[in-house]
XYZ file of C-alpha atoms in Angstrom:
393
model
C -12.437 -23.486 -50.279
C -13.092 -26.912 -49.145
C -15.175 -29.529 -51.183
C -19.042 -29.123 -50.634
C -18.555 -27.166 -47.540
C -16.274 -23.728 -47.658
C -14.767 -22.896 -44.780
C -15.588 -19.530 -44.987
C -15.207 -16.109 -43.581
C -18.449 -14.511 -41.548
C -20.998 -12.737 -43.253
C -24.938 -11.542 -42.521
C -28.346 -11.216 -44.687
C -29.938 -7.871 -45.520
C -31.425 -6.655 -42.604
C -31.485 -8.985 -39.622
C -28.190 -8.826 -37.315
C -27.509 -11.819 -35.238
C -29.033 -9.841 -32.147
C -32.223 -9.329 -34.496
C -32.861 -13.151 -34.619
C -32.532 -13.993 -31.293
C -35.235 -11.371 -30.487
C -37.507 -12.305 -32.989
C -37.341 -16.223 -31.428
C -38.078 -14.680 -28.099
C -41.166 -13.186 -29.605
C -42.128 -16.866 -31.189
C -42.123 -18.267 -27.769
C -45.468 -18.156 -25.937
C -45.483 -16.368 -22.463
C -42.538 -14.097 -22.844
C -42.775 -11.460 -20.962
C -43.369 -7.678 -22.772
C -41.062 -6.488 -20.542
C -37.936 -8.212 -21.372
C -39.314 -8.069 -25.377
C -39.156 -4.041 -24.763
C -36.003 -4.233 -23.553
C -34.433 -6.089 -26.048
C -36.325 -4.218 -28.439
C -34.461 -1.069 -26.736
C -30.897 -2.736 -26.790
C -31.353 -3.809 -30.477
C -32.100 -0.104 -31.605
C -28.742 1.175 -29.405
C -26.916 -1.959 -30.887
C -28.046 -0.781 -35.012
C -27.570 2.700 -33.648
C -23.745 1.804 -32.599
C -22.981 -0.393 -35.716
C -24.353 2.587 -38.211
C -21.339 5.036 -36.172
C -18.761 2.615 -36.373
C -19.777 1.807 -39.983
C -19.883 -2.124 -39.315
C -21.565 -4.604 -41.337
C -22.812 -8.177 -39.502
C -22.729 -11.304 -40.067
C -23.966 -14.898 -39.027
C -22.981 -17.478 -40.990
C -24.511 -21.170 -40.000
C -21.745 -23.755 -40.631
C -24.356 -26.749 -41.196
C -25.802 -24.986 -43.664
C -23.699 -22.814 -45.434
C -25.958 -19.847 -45.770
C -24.712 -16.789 -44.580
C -27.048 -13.543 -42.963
C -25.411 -10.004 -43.839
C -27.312 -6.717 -42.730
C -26.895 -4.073 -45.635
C -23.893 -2.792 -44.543
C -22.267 -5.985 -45.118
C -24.467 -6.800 -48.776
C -22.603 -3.172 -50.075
C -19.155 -4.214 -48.577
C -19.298 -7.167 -50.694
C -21.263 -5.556 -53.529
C -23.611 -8.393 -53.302
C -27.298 -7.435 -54.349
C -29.575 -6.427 -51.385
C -32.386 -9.329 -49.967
C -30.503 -11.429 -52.430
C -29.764 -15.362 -50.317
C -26.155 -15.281 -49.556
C -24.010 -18.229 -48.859
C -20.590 -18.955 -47.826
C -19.703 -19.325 -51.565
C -20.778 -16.131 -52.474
C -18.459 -14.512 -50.124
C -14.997 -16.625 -50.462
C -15.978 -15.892 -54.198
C -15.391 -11.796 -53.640
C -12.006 -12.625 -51.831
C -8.966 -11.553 -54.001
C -6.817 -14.631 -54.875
C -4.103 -12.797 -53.072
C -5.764 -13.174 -50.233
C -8.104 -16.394 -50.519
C -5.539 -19.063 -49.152
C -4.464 -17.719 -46.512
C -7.930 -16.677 -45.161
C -9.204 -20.100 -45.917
C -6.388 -21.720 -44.207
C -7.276 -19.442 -41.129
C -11.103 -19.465 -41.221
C -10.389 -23.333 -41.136
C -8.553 -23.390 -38.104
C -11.116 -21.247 -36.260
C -13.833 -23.567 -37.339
C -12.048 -26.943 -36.238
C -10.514 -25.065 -32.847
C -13.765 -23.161 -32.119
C -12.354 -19.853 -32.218
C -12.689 -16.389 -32.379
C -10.850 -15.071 -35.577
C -9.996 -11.517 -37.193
C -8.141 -11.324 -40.387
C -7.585 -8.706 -43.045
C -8.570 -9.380 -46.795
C -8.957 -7.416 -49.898
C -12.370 -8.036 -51.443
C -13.013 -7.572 -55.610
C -16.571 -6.276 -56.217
C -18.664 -6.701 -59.729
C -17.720 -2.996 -60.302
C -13.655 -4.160 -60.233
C -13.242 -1.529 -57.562
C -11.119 -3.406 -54.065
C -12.032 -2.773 -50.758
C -9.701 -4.059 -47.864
C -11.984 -5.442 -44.840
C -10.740 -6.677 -41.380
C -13.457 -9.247 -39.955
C -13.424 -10.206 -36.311
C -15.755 -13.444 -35.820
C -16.593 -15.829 -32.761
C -17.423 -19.032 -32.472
C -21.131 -20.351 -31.527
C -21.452 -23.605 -30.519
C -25.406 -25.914 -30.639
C -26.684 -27.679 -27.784
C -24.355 -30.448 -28.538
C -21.175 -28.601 -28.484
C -20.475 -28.769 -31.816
C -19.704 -25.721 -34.127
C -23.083 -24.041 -35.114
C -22.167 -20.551 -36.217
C -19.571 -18.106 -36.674
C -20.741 -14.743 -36.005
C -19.181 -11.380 -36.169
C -18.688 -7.499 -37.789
C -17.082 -6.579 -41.013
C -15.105 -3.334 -40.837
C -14.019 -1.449 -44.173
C -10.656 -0.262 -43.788
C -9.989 0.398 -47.335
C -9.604 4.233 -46.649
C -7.680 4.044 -43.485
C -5.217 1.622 -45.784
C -4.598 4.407 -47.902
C -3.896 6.958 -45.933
C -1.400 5.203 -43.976
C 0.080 3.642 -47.454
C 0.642 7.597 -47.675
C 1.847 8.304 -44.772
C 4.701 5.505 -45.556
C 5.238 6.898 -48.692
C 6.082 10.369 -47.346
C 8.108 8.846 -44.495
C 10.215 7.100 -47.054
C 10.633 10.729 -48.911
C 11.629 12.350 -45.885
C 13.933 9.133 -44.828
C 15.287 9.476 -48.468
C 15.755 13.286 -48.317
C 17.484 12.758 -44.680
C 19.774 10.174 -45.815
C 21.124 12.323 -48.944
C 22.225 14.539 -46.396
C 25.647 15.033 -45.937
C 25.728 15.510 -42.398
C 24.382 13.548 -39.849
C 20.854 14.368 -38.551
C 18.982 13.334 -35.160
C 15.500 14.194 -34.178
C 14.206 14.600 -30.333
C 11.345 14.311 -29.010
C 10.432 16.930 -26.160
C 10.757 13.667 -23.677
C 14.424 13.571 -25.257
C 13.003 10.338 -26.970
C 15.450 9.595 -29.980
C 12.238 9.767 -33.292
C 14.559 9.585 -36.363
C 17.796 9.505 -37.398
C 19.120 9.992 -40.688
C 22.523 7.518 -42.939
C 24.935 10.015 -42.397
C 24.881 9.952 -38.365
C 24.485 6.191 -38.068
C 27.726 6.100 -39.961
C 29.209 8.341 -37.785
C 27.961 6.011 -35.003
C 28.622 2.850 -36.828
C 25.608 1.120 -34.960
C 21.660 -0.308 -36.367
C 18.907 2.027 -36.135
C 17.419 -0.167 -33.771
C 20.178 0.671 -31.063
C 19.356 4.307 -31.041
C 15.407 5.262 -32.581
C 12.848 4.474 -29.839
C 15.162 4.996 -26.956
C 16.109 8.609 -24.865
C 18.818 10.475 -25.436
C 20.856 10.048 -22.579
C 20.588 5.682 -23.280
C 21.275 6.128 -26.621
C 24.358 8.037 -25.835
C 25.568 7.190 -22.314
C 27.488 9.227 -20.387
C 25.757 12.563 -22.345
C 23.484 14.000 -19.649
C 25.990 15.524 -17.049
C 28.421 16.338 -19.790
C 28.533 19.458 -21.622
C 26.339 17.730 -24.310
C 23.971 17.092 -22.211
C 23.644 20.601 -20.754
C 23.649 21.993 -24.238
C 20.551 20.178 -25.228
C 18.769 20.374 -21.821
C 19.035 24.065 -22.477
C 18.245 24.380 -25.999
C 14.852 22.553 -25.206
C 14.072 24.472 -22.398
C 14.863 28.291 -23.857
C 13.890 27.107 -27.068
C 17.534 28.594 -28.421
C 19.740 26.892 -31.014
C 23.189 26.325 -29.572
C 26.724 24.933 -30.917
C 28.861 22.797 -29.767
C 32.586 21.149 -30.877
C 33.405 18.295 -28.478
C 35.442 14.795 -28.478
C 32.588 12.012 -27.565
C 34.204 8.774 -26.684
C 31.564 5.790 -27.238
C 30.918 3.310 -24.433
C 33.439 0.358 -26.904
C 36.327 3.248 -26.212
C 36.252 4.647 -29.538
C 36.230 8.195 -29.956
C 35.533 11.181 -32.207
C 35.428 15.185 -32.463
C 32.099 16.022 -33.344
C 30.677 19.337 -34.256
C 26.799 20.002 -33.177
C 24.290 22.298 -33.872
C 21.257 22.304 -31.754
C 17.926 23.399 -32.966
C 14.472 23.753 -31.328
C 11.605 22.112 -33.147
C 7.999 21.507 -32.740
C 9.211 17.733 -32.668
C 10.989 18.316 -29.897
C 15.360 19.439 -30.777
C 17.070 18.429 -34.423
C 20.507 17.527 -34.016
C 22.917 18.187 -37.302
C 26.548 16.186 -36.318
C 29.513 16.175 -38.252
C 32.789 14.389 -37.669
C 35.532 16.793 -37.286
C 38.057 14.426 -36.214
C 39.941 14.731 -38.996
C 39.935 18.739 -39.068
C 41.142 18.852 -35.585
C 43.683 16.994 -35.994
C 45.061 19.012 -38.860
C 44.092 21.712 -36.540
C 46.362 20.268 -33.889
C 49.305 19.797 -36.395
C 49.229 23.093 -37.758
C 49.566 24.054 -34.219
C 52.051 22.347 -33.637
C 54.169 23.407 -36.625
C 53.344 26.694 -35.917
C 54.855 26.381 -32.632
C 58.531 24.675 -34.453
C 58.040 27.308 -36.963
C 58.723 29.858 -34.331
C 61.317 28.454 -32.348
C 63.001 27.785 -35.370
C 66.201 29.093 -36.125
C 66.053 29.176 -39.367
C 64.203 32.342 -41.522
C 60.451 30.812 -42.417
C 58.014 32.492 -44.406
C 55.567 31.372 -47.045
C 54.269 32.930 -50.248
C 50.640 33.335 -52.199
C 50.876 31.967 -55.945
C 51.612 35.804 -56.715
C 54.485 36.188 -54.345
C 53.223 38.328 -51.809
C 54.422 37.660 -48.439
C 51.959 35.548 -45.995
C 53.786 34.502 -42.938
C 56.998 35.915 -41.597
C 58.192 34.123 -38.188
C 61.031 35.895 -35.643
C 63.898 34.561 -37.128
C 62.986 35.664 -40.671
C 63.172 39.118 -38.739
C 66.537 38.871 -37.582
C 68.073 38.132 -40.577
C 66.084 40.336 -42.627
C 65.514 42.933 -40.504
C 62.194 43.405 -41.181
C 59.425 42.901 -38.840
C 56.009 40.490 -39.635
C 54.057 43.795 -39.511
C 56.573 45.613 -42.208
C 56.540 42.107 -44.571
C 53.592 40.631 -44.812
C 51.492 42.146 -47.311
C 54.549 42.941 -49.373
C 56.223 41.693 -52.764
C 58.813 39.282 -52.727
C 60.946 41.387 -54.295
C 61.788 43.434 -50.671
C 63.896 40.691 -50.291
C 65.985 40.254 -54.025
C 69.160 41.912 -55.167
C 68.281 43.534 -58.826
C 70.467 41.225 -60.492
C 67.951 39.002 -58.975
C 65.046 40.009 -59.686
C 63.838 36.993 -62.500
C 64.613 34.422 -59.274
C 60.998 34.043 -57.920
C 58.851 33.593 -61.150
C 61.353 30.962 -62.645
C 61.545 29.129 -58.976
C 57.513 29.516 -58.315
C 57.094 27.848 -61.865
C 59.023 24.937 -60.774
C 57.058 24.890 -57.384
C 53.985 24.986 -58.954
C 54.716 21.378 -61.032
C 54.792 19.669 -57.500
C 59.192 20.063 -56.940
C 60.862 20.987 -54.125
C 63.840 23.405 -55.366
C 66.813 23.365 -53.024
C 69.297 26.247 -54.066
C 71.813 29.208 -52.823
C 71.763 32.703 -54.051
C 71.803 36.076 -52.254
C 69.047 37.747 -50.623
C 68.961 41.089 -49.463
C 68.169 42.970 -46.007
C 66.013 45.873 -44.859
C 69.524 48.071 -44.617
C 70.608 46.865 -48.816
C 72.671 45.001 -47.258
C 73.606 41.459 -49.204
C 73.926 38.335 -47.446
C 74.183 34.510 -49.484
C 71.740 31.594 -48.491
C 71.062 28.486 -48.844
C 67.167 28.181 -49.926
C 64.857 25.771 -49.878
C 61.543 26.105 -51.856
C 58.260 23.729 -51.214
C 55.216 23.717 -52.214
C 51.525 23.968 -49.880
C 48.482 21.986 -50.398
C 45.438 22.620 -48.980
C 43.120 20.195 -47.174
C 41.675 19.179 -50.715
C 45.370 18.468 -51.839
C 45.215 21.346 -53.988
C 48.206 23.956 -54.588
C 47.850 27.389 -52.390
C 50.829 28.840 -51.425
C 55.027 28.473 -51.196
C 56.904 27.942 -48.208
C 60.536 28.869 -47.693
């Protein structure tokens, strides 16, 4: 507020709107013609008719004089009595002190620049319930060009507020409930716009949000389209199938990962769950590739569960033992120990099992009973959690 003379926002009196006066002076003046009266008359009743729809209250507030005309729409907005005198006072007066600054500040401006204004406020009524109003005014300047009155509509918005404060409010859950996911999770529109993306696939992608949401598919992930990517989600959205995919995608920077997709059809459009397998197929690749020393190896290799039964047998474990995969795996370790032997394995797989690797010779025996002496060397097997799971020799 300002001194004597509030700056204030645009409000009306109970029934006349700003279109009401100017028809009513028309009717003052002698010699108008009943013509035009009847058509303003008509475009009066369609513009009350249009403001009752769109639920908008009216105002005209003269600036020389402070007093402010609301139609009844506007009186209720404000909870201000009805027919009661209304001045700019009365109004800033309803404006939460939240809001009453700033409002001031820009109702000010308007005034001294002439302008048209809208601004959003919260308003406290005598009942202590808050509305939220937007108000859209103009400028009316006298015959002198100076300011003479601001004119304009009140809208409530209060309701419209609140459901979108609950729309946010369940976007955040869902946002929440998407980030505690532990894989990575992309939603696409039917366009193959990019319309969410969840914590766990931006780290995979170790880029903003704002890089990928908003943007298509193929920008957000260049090179995707003619790939086999591409292909898989072009048909997934036109059959409507889910599909799966395991794939190395290197990043426009050169970086690169294995990633495993799954592909689902939504009324959205496709969700896309992601993982990072880089790390599995890579052990994947190693294992392969011991595997492949394991059996060019010259040397007998097999390996044990934790209750000595026979796992994995390779080619030269069947030339010295004599005993093919298909005849030992499945079977006790004890095909292969002497009878004087026999306590070897439980006293060895004990040591095993506390994390040493027991180096040793003894005899072993063959398919035939034949005896042989070797030179052993017992390790143990982790898992990929770096738990215990089996012996190899």
């Amino acid at each position: 507020m300002h001194g004597d003379n509030p700056k204030p926002l645009p409000p009306h009196r109970a029934a006349p709107t700003p279109h009401t006066e100017s028809l009513r002076r028309q009717q003052a003046r002698p010699g108008t013609d009943a013509v035009l009266l009847a058509r303003a008359a008509e475009e009066e009743t369609r513009l009350n008719a249009a403001l009752s729809i769109a639920r908008l209250g009216t105002f005209d507030w003269n600036v020389r004089t402070n007093e402010v005309f609301l139609d009844e729409r506007s009186h209720e907005m404000f909870g201000l009595p009805s027919g009661q005198p209304v001045t700019a006072f009365d109004i800033f007066g309803r404006i939460d002190p939240r809001d009453l600054e700033r409002v001031s500040s820009e109702v000010q401006t308007a005034r001294e620049q002439q302008a048209s204004l809208e601004t959003e406020y919260r308003v406290r009524r005598p009942d202590g319930t808050i509305r939220t109003l937007v108000s859209i005014s103009n400028a009316v300047a006298g015959a002198e060009g100076e300011l003479e009155r601001m004119i304009g509509v009140f809208n409530d918005v209060t309701e419209r507020r609140r459901v979108e404060a609950l729309l946010r409010a369940e976007r955040d859950r869902s946002q929440d409930i998407l980030d505690s996911m532990g894989e990575g999770f992309v939603l696409v529109g039917p366009d193959f716009q990019v319309l969410d993306i969840n914590g766990a696939a931006l780290r995979i992608e170790d880029r903003p949000r704002e890089e990928i949401v908003g943007k298509s598919f193929w920008e957000a992930w260049p090179g995707s389209a003619e790939a086999e990517l591409g292909r898989l989600c072009k048909q997934a959205m036109a059959e409507r199938l889910p599909g799966r995919l395991v794939h190395e995608y290197v990043w426009p920077d050169g970086h690169k990962a294995w990633l495993e997709l799954r592909v689902y059809p939504s009324q959205d459009g496709l969700a896309l769950f992601m993982r990072d397998v880089t790390q599995q197929k890579q052990a994947q690749e190693a294992n392969a590739h011991l595997a492949a020393l394991v059996v060019a190896s010259g040397d007998a290799i097999m390996s044990f569960a934790p209750d000595g039964t026979i796992l994995t047998w390779n080619p030269s474990a069947e030339q010295v033992f004599g005993y093919s995969a298909a005849e030992a795996i499945g079977r006790p370790v004890s095909i292969l120990m002497p009878e004087d032997r026999a306590h070897e394995p439980a006293s060895n797989f004990a040591r095993v099992r506390q994390g040493e690797m027991v180096k040793f010779e003894s005899v072993r025996r063959r398919k035939d009973g034949s005896l042989f002496d070797a030179a052993l060397s017992l390790a143990p097997m982790r898992n990929p959690d770096g738990e215990f799971s089996k012996y190899g020799l």
